[in-house]
CSV table of N, CA and C in Angstrom, one decimal:
chain,number,residue,atom,x,y,z
A,1,MET,N,0.8,-1.2,0.0
A,1,MET,CA,0.0,0.0,0.0
A,1,MET,C,0.9,1.2,0.0
A,2,GLU,N,0.7,2.1,-1.0
A,2,GLU,CA,1.4,3.4,-1.0
A,2,GLU,C,0.7,4.3,-0.1
A,3,ILE,N,1.1,4.5,1.1
A,3,ILE,CA,0.4,5.2,2.1
A,3,ILE,C,0.1,6.7,1.7
A,4,LEU,N,1.0,7.4,1.2
A,4,LEU,CA,0.8,8.8,0.8
A,4,LEU,C,-0.2,9.0,-0.3
A,5,ALA,N,-0.1,8.1,-1.3
A,5,ALA,CA,-1.1,8.2,-2.4
A,5,ALA,C,-2.5,7.8,-1.9
A,6,SER,N,-2.6,6.8,-1.0
A,6,SER,CA,-3.9,6.4,-0.4
A,6,SER,C,-4.5,7.6,0.4
A,7,TRP,N,-3.6,8.2,1.2
A,7,TRP,CA,-4.1,9.3,2.0
A,7,TRP,C,-4.6,10.5,1.1
A,8,ASN,N,-3.8,10.8,0.1
A,8,ASN,CA,-4.2,11.9,-0.8
A,8,ASN,C,-5.6,11.6,-1.4
A,9,LYS,N,-5.8,10.4,-1.9
A,9,LYS,CA,-7.0,10.0,-2.5
A,9,LYS,C,-8.2,10.1,-1.4
A,10,ALA,N,-7.9,9.6,-0.2
A,10,ALA,CA,-8.9,9.5,0.8
A,10,ALA,C,-9.4,10.9,1.2
A,11,THR,N,-8.5,11.9,1.2
A,11,THR,CA,-8.9,13.2,1.6
A,11,THR,C,-9.7,14.0,0.6
A,12,ARG,N,-9.9,13.4,-0.6
A,12,ARG,CA,-10.7,14.1,-1.6
A,12,ARG,C,-12.1,13.5,-1.8
A,13,ILE,N,-12.4,12.5,-1.0
A,13,ILE,CA,-13.7,11.9,-1.1
A,13,ILE,C,-14.5,12.0,0.2
A,14,PRO,N,-15.8,12.0,0.1
A,14,PRO,CA,-16.6,12.0,1.4
A,14,PRO,C,-16.3,10.8,2.2
A,15,TRP,N,-16.2,11.0,3.5
A,15,TRP,CA,-15.9,9.9,4.4
A,15,TRP,C,-14.5,9.3,4.2
A,16,GLY,N,-13.7,9.9,3.4
A,16,GLY,CA,-12.4,9.3,3.1
A,16,GLY,C,-11.5,9.2,4.2
A,17,ARG,N,-11.4,10.3,5.0
A,17,ARG,CA,-10.5,10.3,6.2
A,17,ARG,C,-11.0,9.3,7.2
A,18,PHE,N,-12.3,9.2,7.4
A,18,PHE,CA,-12.8,8.2,8.4
A,18,PHE,C,-12.4,6.8,7.9
A,19,LEU,N,-12.7,6.5,6.7
A,19,LEU,CA,-12.3,5.1,6.2
A,19,LEU,C,-10.8,4.9,6.2
A,20,PHE,N,-10.0,5.9,5.9
A,20,PHE,CA,-8.6,5.7,6.0
A,20,PHE,C,-8.1,5.4,7.4
A,21,HIS,N,-8.7,6.1,8.4
A,21,HIS,CA,-8.3,5.8,9.8
A,21,HIS,C,-8.7,4.5,10.2
A,22,ARG,N,-9.9,4.0,9.8
A,22,ARG,CA,-10.4,2.7,10.1
A,22,ARG,C,-9.5,1.6,9.5
A,23,THR,N,-9.0,1.9,8.3
A,23,THR,CA,-8.1,0.9,7.7
A,23,THR,C,-6.8,0.9,8.4
A,24,ILE,N,-6.3,2.0,8.8
A,24,ILE,CA,-5.0,2.0,9.6
A,24,ILE,C,-5.2,1.2,10.9
A,25,ARG,N,-6.3,1.4,11.6
A,25,ARG,CA,-6.6,0.6,12.8
A,25,ARG,C,-6.6,-0.9,12.6
A,26,ARG,N,-7.1,-1.3,11.4
A,26,ARG,CA,-7.2,-2.7,11.1
A,26,ARG,C,-5.8,-3.2,10.7
A,27,PHE,N,-5.1,-2.4,9.9
A,27,PHE,CA,-3.8,-2.8,9.4
A,27,PHE,C,-2.7,-2.9,10.5
A,28,VAL,N,-2.8,-1.9,11.4
A,28,VAL,CA,-1.8,-1.9,12.5
A,28,VAL,C,-2.6,-1.8,13.8
A,29,PRO,N,-3.1,-3.0,14.3
A,29,PRO,CA,-4.0,-3.1,15.4
A,29,PRO,C,-3.6,-2.4,16.7
A,30,TYR,N,-2.3,-2.6,17.1
A,30,TYR,CA,-1.9,-2.0,18.3
A,30,TYR,C,-1.9,-0.5,18.2
A,31,THR,N,-1.4,0.1,17.1
A,31,THR,CA,-1.5,1.5,17.0
A,31,THR,C,-2.9,2.0,17.1
A,32,GLY,N,-3.8,1.2,16.6
A,32,GLY,CA,-5.2,1.6,16.6
A,32,GLY,C,-5.8,1.8,18.0
A,33,THR,N,-5.1,1.2,19.0
A,33,THR,CA,-5.6,1.3,20.4
A,33,THR,C,-5.6,2.8,20.9
A,34,VAL,N,-4.8,3.7,20.4
A,34,VAL,CA,-4.8,5.1,20.8
A,34,VAL,C,-5.6,5.9,19.9
A,35,ARG,N,-6.2,5.3,18.8
A,35,ARG,CA,-7.1,6.0,17.9
A,35,ARG,C,-6.4,7.3,17.3
A,36,PRO,N,-5.3,7.1,16.6
A,36,PRO,CA,-4.6,8.3,16.1
A,36,PRO,C,-5.4,8.8,14.9
A,37,ARG,N,-5.3,10.1,14.8
A,37,ARG,CA,-5.9,10.8,13.6
A,37,ARG,C,-4.9,11.6,12.9
A,38,ILE,N,-4.7,11.3,11.6
A,38,ILE,CA,-3.7,12.0,10.8
A,38,ILE,C,-4.3,13.4,10.5
A,39,LEU,N,-3.5,14.4,10.9
A,39,LEU,CA,-3.9,15.8,10.6
A,39,LEU,C,-3.4,16.3,9.3
A,40,SER,N,-2.1,15.9,9.0
A,40,SER,CA,-1.5,16.2,7.7
A,40,SER,C,-0.4,15.2,7.4
A,41,LEU,N,-0.3,14.9,6.2
A,41,LEU,CA,0.7,13.9,5.7
A,41,LEU,C,1.2,14.4,4.4
A,42,GLU,N,2.5,14.5,4.4
A,42,GLU,CA,3.2,14.9,3.1
A,42,GLU,C,4.5,14.1,3.1
A,43,ARG,N,5.2,14.1,1.9
A,43,ARG,CA,6.4,13.3,1.8
A,43,ARG,C,7.4,13.7,2.9
A,44,GLY,N,7.7,12.7,3.8
A,44,GLY,CA,8.6,12.9,4.8
A,44,GLY,C,8.1,13.7,6.0
A,45,GLN,N,6.8,14.0,6.1
A,45,GLN,CA,6.3,14.7,7.2
A,45,GLN,C,5.0,14.2,7.7
A,46,ALA,N,4.8,14.1,9.0
A,46,ALA,CA,3.5,13.6,9.5
A,46,ALA,C,3.1,14.5,10.7
A,47,ARG,N,1.8,14.7,10.8
A,47,ARG,CA,1.3,15.4,12.0
A,47,ARG,C,0.0,14.6,12.4
A,48,VAL,N,0.1,14.0,13.6
A,48,VAL,CA,-0.9,13.1,14.0
A,48,VAL,C,-1.4,13.5,15.4
A,49,ALA,N,-2.7,13.3,15.7
A,49,ALA,CA,-3.3,13.7,17.0
A,49,ALA,C,-3.9,12.5,17.7
A,50,MET,N,-4.0,12.6,19.0
A,50,MET,CA,-4.7,11.5,19.8
A,50,MET,C,-5.5,12.3,20.8
A,51,ASN,N,-6.8,11.9,20.9
A,51,ASN,CA,-7.7,12.5,21.9
A,51,ASN,C,-7.5,11.9,23.3
A,52,ASP,N,-7.6,12.7,24.3
A,52,ASP,CA,-7.5,12.2,25.7
A,52,ASP,C,-8.8,11.4,26.0
A,53,ARG,N,-8.7,10.3,26.5
A,53,ARG,CA,-9.8,9.5,27.0
A,53,ARG,C,-9.4,8.6,28.1
A,54,ARG,N,-10.3,8.2,29.0
A,54,ARG,CA,-10.0,7.5,30.2
A,54,ARG,C,-9.2,6.2,29.9
A,55,ARG,N,-9.5,5.5,28.8
A,55,ARG,CA,-8.9,4.2,28.5
A,55,ARG,C,-7.4,4.3,28.4
A,56,ILE,N,-6.9,5.4,28.1
A,56,ILE,CA,-5.4,5.6,27.9
A,56,ILE,C,-4.7,6.3,29.1
A,57,HIS,N,-5.4,6.4,30.2
A,57,HIS,CA,-4.9,7.1,31.3
A,57,HIS,C,-4.1,6.2,32.2
A,58,ASN,N,-3.2,6.8,33.0
A,58,ASN,CA,-2.5,6.1,34.1
A,58,ASN,C,-3.1,6.4,35.4
A,59,HIS,N,-2.5,6.0,36.5
A,59,HIS,CA,-3.0,6.2,37.8
A,59,HIS,C,-3.0,7.7,38.3
A,60,LEU,N,-2.3,8.5,37.5
A,60,LEU,CA,-2.2,9.9,37.9
A,60,LEU,C,-3.2,10.8,37.1
A,61,ASN,N,-4.1,10.1,36.4
A,61,ASN,CA,-5.2,10.8,35.6
A,61,ASN,C,-4.6,11.6,34.5
A,62,SER,N,-3.5,11.1,33.9
A,62,SER,CA,-2.9,11.8,32.7
A,62,SER,C,-2.7,10.6,31.7
A,63,ILE,N,-2.3,11.0,30.5
A,63,ILE,CA,-2.1,10.0,29.5
A,63,ILE,C,-0.9,9.1,29.8
A,64,HIS,N,-1.1,7.8,29.6
A,64,HIS,CA,-0.1,6.9,29.9
A,64,HIS,C,1.1,7.0,29.0
A,65,ALA,N,2.3,6.8,29.6
A,65,ALA,CA,3.6,6.9,28.9
A,65,ALA,C,3.6,6.1,27.6
A,66,ILE,N,3.1,4.9,27.7
A,66,ILE,CA,3.1,4.0,26.5
A,66,ILE,C,2.2,4.5,25.4
A,67,ALA,N,1.1,5.1,25.8
A,67,ALA,CA,0.2,5.7,24.8
A,67,ALA,C,0.9,6.8,24.0
A,68,LEU,N,1.7,7.6,24.8
A,68,LEU,CA,2.4,8.7,24.1
A,68,LEU,C,3.5,8.1,23.2
A,69,ALA,N,4.2,7.0,23.7
A,69,ALA,CA,5.2,6.4,22.9
A,69,ALA,C,4.6,5.8,21.6
A,70,ASN,N,3.4,5.2,21.7
A,70,ASN,CA,2.7,4.7,20.6
A,70,ASN,C,2.4,5.8,19.5
A,71,LEU,N,1.9,6.9,20.0
A,71,LEU,CA,1.6,8.0,19.1
A,71,LEU,C,2.8,8.5,18.4
A,72,GLY,N,3.9,8.7,19.2
A,72,GLY,CA,5.2,9.1,18.6
A,72,GLY,C,5.8,8.2,17.6
A,73,GLU,N,5.7,6.9,17.9
A,73,GLU,CA,6.2,5.9,17.0
A,73,GLU,C,5.4,5.9,15.7
A,74,PHE,N,4.1,6.1,15.8
A,74,PHE,CA,3.2,6.1,14.6
A,74,PHE,C,3.6,7.3,13.7
A,75,ALA,N,3.8,8.5,14.3
A,75,ALA,CA,4.1,9.7,13.5
A,75,ALA,C,5.5,9.5,12.9
A,76,THR,N,6.5,9.0,13.6
A,76,THR,CA,7.8,8.8,13.0
A,76,THR,C,7.7,7.8,11.8
A,77,GLY,N,7.0,6.7,12.0
A,77,GLY,CA,6.8,5.7,11.0
A,77,GLY,C,6.2,6.3,9.7
A,78,LEU,N,5.1,7.1,9.9
A,78,LEU,CA,4.5,7.7,8.7
A,78,LEU,C,5.5,8.7,8.0
A,79,ALA,N,6.2,9.5,8.8
A,79,ALA,CA,7.2,10.4,8.1
A,79,ALA,C,8.2,9.6,7.3
A,80,LEU,N,8.7,8.5,7.9
A,80,LEU,CA,9.7,7.7,7.2
A,80,LEU,C,9.1,7.0,6.0
A,81,LEU,N,7.9,6.3,6.1
A,81,LEU,CA,7.4,5.6,5.0
A,81,LEU,C,7.0,6.4,3.9
A,82,THR,N,6.5,7.6,4.1
A,82,THR,CA,6.1,8.5,3.0
A,82,THR,C,7.3,9.0,2.2
A,83,ALA,N,8.5,8.9,2.8
A,83,ALA,CA,9.7,9.4,2.1
A,83,ALA,C,10.6,8.3,1.5
A,84,LEU,N,10.2,7.1,1.8
A,84,LEU,CA,11.0,5.9,1.2
A,84,LEU,C,10.6,5.7,-0.3
A,85,PRO,N,11.6,5.3,-1.1
A,85,PRO,CA,11.2,4.9,-2.5
A,85,PRO,C,10.4,3.6,-2.5
A,86,ALA,N,9.7,3.4,-3.6
A,86,ALA,CA,8.9,2.2,-3.8
A,86,ALA,C,9.8,1.0,-3.6
A,87,GLY,N,9.2,-0.1,-3.0
A,87,GLY,CA,9.9,-1.3,-2.8
A,87,GLY,C,10.7,-1.4,-1.5
A,88,ARG,N,10.5,-0.4,-0.7
A,88,ARG,CA,11.2,-0.4,0.6
A,88,ARG,C,10.1,-0.5,1.7
A,89,ARG,N,10.6,-1.1,2.8
A,89,ARG,CA,9.7,-1.2,4.0
A,89,ARG,C,10.6,-0.9,5.2
A,90,ALA,N,10.0,-0.7,6.4
A,90,ALA,CA,10.7,-0.4,7.6
A,90,ALA,C,10.1,-1.1,8.8
A,91,ILE,N,10.9,-1.5,9.7
A,91,ILE,CA,10.5,-2.1,11.0
A,91,ILE,C,11.2,-1.4,12.1
A,92,LEU,N,10.5,-1.1,13.2
A,92,LEU,CA,11.1,-0.4,14.3
A,92,LEU,C,12.1,-1.3,15.0
A,93,VAL,N,13.3,-0.8,15.3
A,93,VAL,CA,14.3,-1.6,16.1
A,93,VAL,C,14.7,-1.0,17.4
A,94,GLU,N,14.4,0.3,17.6
A,94,GLU,CA,14.7,0.9,18.9
A,94,GLU,C,13.8,2.1,19.0
A,95,LEU,N,13.3,2.3,20.2
A,95,LEU,CA,12.5,3.5,20.5
A,95,LEU,C,12.9,4.1,21.9
A,96,ARG,N,13.3,5.3,21.8
A,96,ARG,CA,13.7,6.1,23.0
A,96,ARG,C,12.6,7.2,23.2
A,97,VAL,N,12.2,7.3,24.4
A,97,VAL,CA,11.2,8.4,24.7
A,97,VAL,C,11.6,9.2,25.9
A,98,GLN,N,11.6,10.5,25.8
A,98,GLN,CA,11.8,11.4,26.9
A,98,GLN,C,10.5,12.1,27.3
A,99,TYR,N,10.1,11.8,28.5
A,99,TYR,CA,8.8,12.4,29.0
A,99,TYR,C,9.1,13.7,29.7
A,100,LEU,N,8.5,14.8,29.3
A,100,LEU,CA,8.9,16.1,29.8
A,100,LEU,C,7.8,16.8,30.6
A,101,HIS,N,6.5,16.5,30.4
A,101,HIS,CA,5.4,17.2,31.0
A,101,HIS,C,4.2,16.3,31.1
A,102,LYS,N,3.5,16.3,32.1
A,102,LYS,CA,2.3,15.5,32.3
A,102,LYS,C,1.4,15.8,31.1
A,103,ALA,N,0.9,14.7,30.4
A,103,ALA,CA,0.1,14.9,29.2
A,103,ALA,C,-1.4,14.7,29.5
A,104,ARG,N,-2.1,15.8,29.2
A,104,ARG,CA,-3.6,15.8,29.3
A,104,ARG,C,-4.2,16.5,28.1
A,105,GLY,N,-5.4,16.1,27.8
A,105,GLY,CA,-6.0,16.8,26.6
A,105,GLY,C,-5.5,16.1,25.3
A,106,ARG,N,-5.9,16.8,24.2
A,106,ARG,CA,-5.5,16.3,22.9
A,106,ARG,C,-4.0,16.5,22.7
A,107,ILE,N,-3.3,15.4,22.3
A,107,ILE,CA,-1.9,15.4,22.1
A,107,ILE,C,-1.6,15.3,20.6
A,108,ILE,N,-0.7,16.2,20.1
A,108,ILE,CA,-0.3,16.2,18.7
A,108,ILE,C,1.2,15.8,18.6
A,109,ALA,N,1.4,14.8,17.7
A,109,ALA,CA,2.8,14.4,17.4
A,109,ALA,C,3.2,14.8,16.0
A,110,GLU,N,4.4,15.4,15.9
A,110,GLU,CA,4.9,15.8,14.6
A,110,GLU,C,6.3,15.2,14.4
A,111,ALA,N,6.5,14.7,13.2
A,111,ALA,CA,7.7,14.1,12.8
A,111,ALA,C,8.1,14.4,11.4
A,112,ALA,N,9.4,14.5,11.1
A,112,ALA,CA,9.9,14.8,9.8
A,112,ALA,C,11.1,14.0,9.5
A,113,TRP,N,11.3,13.5,8.3
A,113,TRP,CA,12.5,12.8,7.9
A,113,TRP,C,12.7,12.9,6.4
A,114,GLN,N,13.9,13.2,6.1
A,114,GLN,CA,14.3,13.2,4.7
A,114,GLN,C,15.6,12.3,4.5
A,115,PRO,N,15.5,11.5,3.5
A,115,PRO,CA,16.7,10.6,3.3
A,115,PRO,C,17.9,11.4,2.8
A,116,ASP,N,19.1,11.0,3.3
A,116,ASP,CA,20.3,11.6,2.8
A,116,ASP,C,21.1,10.5,2.2
A,117,GLY,N,21.0,10.3,0.9
A,117,GLY,CA,21.7,9.2,0.3
A,117,GLY,C,20.9,8.0,0.2
A,118,GLU,N,21.5,6.8,0.4
A,118,GLU,CA,20.8,5.5,0.3
A,118,GLU,C,19.8,5.4,1.4
A,119,PRO,N,18.6,5.0,1.1
A,119,PRO,CA,17.5,4.9,2.2
A,119,PRO,C,17.7,3.7,3.0
A,120,ASP,N,18.4,2.6,2.6
A,120,ASP,CA,18.5,1.4,3.4
A,120,ASP,C,19.4,1.7,4.6
A,121,GLY,N,19.3,1.0,5.6
A,121,GLY,CA,20.1,1.1,6.8
A,121,GLY,C,19.2,1.3,8.0
A,122,GLU,N,19.6,2.1,9.0
A,122,GLU,CA,18.8,2.3,10.2
A,122,GLU,C,18.7,3.8,10.6
A,123,PRO,N,17.9,4.5,9.8
A,123,PRO,CA,17.7,5.9,10.1
A,123,PRO,C,17.0,6.1,11.5
A,124,VAL,N,17.3,7.2,12.1
A,124,VAL,CA,16.7,7.7,13.3
A,124,VAL,C,15.7,8.8,13.0
A,125,VAL,N,14.5,8.7,13.4
A,125,VAL,CA,13.5,9.7,13.1
A,125,VAL,C,13.0,10.3,14.4
A,126,GLN,N,13.0,11.6,14.5
A,126,GLN,CA,12.6,12.2,15.8
A,126,GLN,C,11.2,12.7,15.7
A,127,GLY,N,10.4,12.5,16.7
A,127,GLY,CA,9.1,13.1,16.8
A,127,GLY,C,8.9,13.9,18.1
A,128,ARG,N,8.1,14.9,18.0
A,128,ARG,CA,7.9,15.9,19.1
A,128,ARG,C,6.4,15.8,19.4
A,129,LEU,N,6.0,15.6,20.7
A,129,LEU,CA,4.6,15.6,21.1
A,129,LEU,C,4.3,16.8,22.0
A,130,HIS,N,3.2,17.4,21.7
A,130,HIS,CA,2.8,18.6,22.5
A,130,HIS,C,1.3,18.5,22.7
A,131,ASP,N,0.8,19.2,23.8
A,131,ASP,CA,-0.6,19.3,24.0
A,131,ASP,C,-1.2,20.6,23.3
A,132,GLU,N,-2.4,20.8,23.5
A,132,GLU,CA,-3.1,21.9,22.8
A,132,GLU,C,-2.6,23.3,23.3
A,133,ASP,N,-2.1,23.3,24.5
A,133,ASP,CA,-1.6,24.6,25.1
A,133,ASP,C,-0.1,24.8,24.7
A,134,GLY,N,0.4,23.9,23.9
A,134,GLY,CA,1.8,24.1,23.4
A,134,GLY,C,2.9,23.5,24.3
A,135,HIS,N,2.5,22.8,25.4
A,135,HIS,CA,3.5,22.2,26.3
A,135,HIS,C,4.1,21.0,25.6
A,136,HIS,N,5.4,21.0,25.5
A,136,HIS,CA,6.2,19.9,24.9
A,136,HIS,C,6.1,18.8,26.0
A,137,VAL,N,5.3,17.7,25.7
A,137,VAL,CA,5.1,16.7,26.6
A,137,VAL,C,6.1,15.5,26.5
A,138,ALA,N,6.6,15.3,25.3
A,138,ALA,CA,7.5,14.1,25.1
A,138,ALA,C,8.3,14.3,23.7
A,139,THR,N,9.4,13.7,23.7
A,139,THR,CA,10.2,13.6,22.5
A,139,THR,C,10.5,12.1,22.2
A,140,VAL,N,10.3,11.6,21.0
A,140,VAL,CA,10.5,10.2,20.6
A,140,VAL,C,11.6,10.2,19.6
A,141,GLU,N,12.5,9.3,19.8
A,141,GLU,CA,13.5,9.0,18.8
A,141,GLU,C,13.4,7.5,18.4
A,142,ALA,N,13.0,7.3,17.1
A,142,ALA,CA,12.7,5.9,16.7
A,142,ALA,C,13.8,5.5,15.6
A,143,THR,N,14.4,4.4,15.9
A,143,THR,CA,15.3,3.8,14.9
A,143,THR,C,14.6,2.8,14.1
A,144,TRP,N,14.7,2.9,12.8
A,144,TRP,CA,14.0,2.0,11.9
A,144,TRP,C,15.0,1.3,11.0
A,145,LYS,N,14.8,0.0,10.8
A,145,LYS,CA,15.6,-0.8,9.9
A,145,LYS,C,14.8,-0.8,8.6
A,146,VAL,N,15.5,-0.3,7.5
A,146,VAL,CA,14.9,-0.1,6.2
A,146,VAL,C,15.6,-1.1,5.2
A,147,GLY,N,14.8,-1.7,4.5
A,147,GLY,CA,15.3,-2.6,3.4
A,147,GLY,C,14.3,-2.9,2.4
A,148,ALA,N,14.6,-3.8,1.5
A,148,ALA,CA,13.7,-4.2,0.4
A,148,ALA,C,12.5,-4.9,1.0
A,149,SER,N,11.4,-4.8,0.3
A,149,SER,CA,10.1,-5.3,0.7
A,149,SER,C,10.2,-6.8,0.9
A,150,ASN,N,11.0,-7.5,0.2
A,150,ASN,CA,11.1,-9.0,0.3
A,150,ASN,C,12.1,-9.4,1.4
A,151,GLU,N,12.8,-8.5,2.0
A,151,GLU,CA,13.8,-8.8,3.0
A,151,GLU,C,13.1,-9.3,4.3
A,152,SER,N,13.6,-10.3,4.9
A,152,SER,CA,13.1,-10.7,6.2
A,152,SER,C,14.1,-10.4,7.3
A,153,ARG,N,13.7,-10.1,8.5
A,153,ARG,CA,14.5,-9.8,9.6
A,153,ARG,C,14.8,-11.0,10.5
């Protein structure tokens, strides 16, 4: 599935965004648990939101650390996948998260990545998560292994 072309097509039809998000939740079930919503998607750039709801809270009545990591990983993956040439795929091999502020309310994750040279290897993509008031709540650094679509790990 060419994700960027599918997104661009979905945004031009009625109910397209809704159907696209439902497809993502089915295609990547664990990511679907935080119900991410793509706000914008361009080659090498992703902006994704997650609404606050009780199901993703911790014992401190804020958004759980792993829900934030999930959203950040999703944003970095989208940024990477939209910039890769055809015939390439990626799998996460390392995720580092720095939590900076208690997360409440709608959280927005932004990530950008541009290849410099050969796309294969293990690029690191950084994502930044903030709340609607602009508080920087977390930073995610995701290392992805990139290779040919028929390559197995």
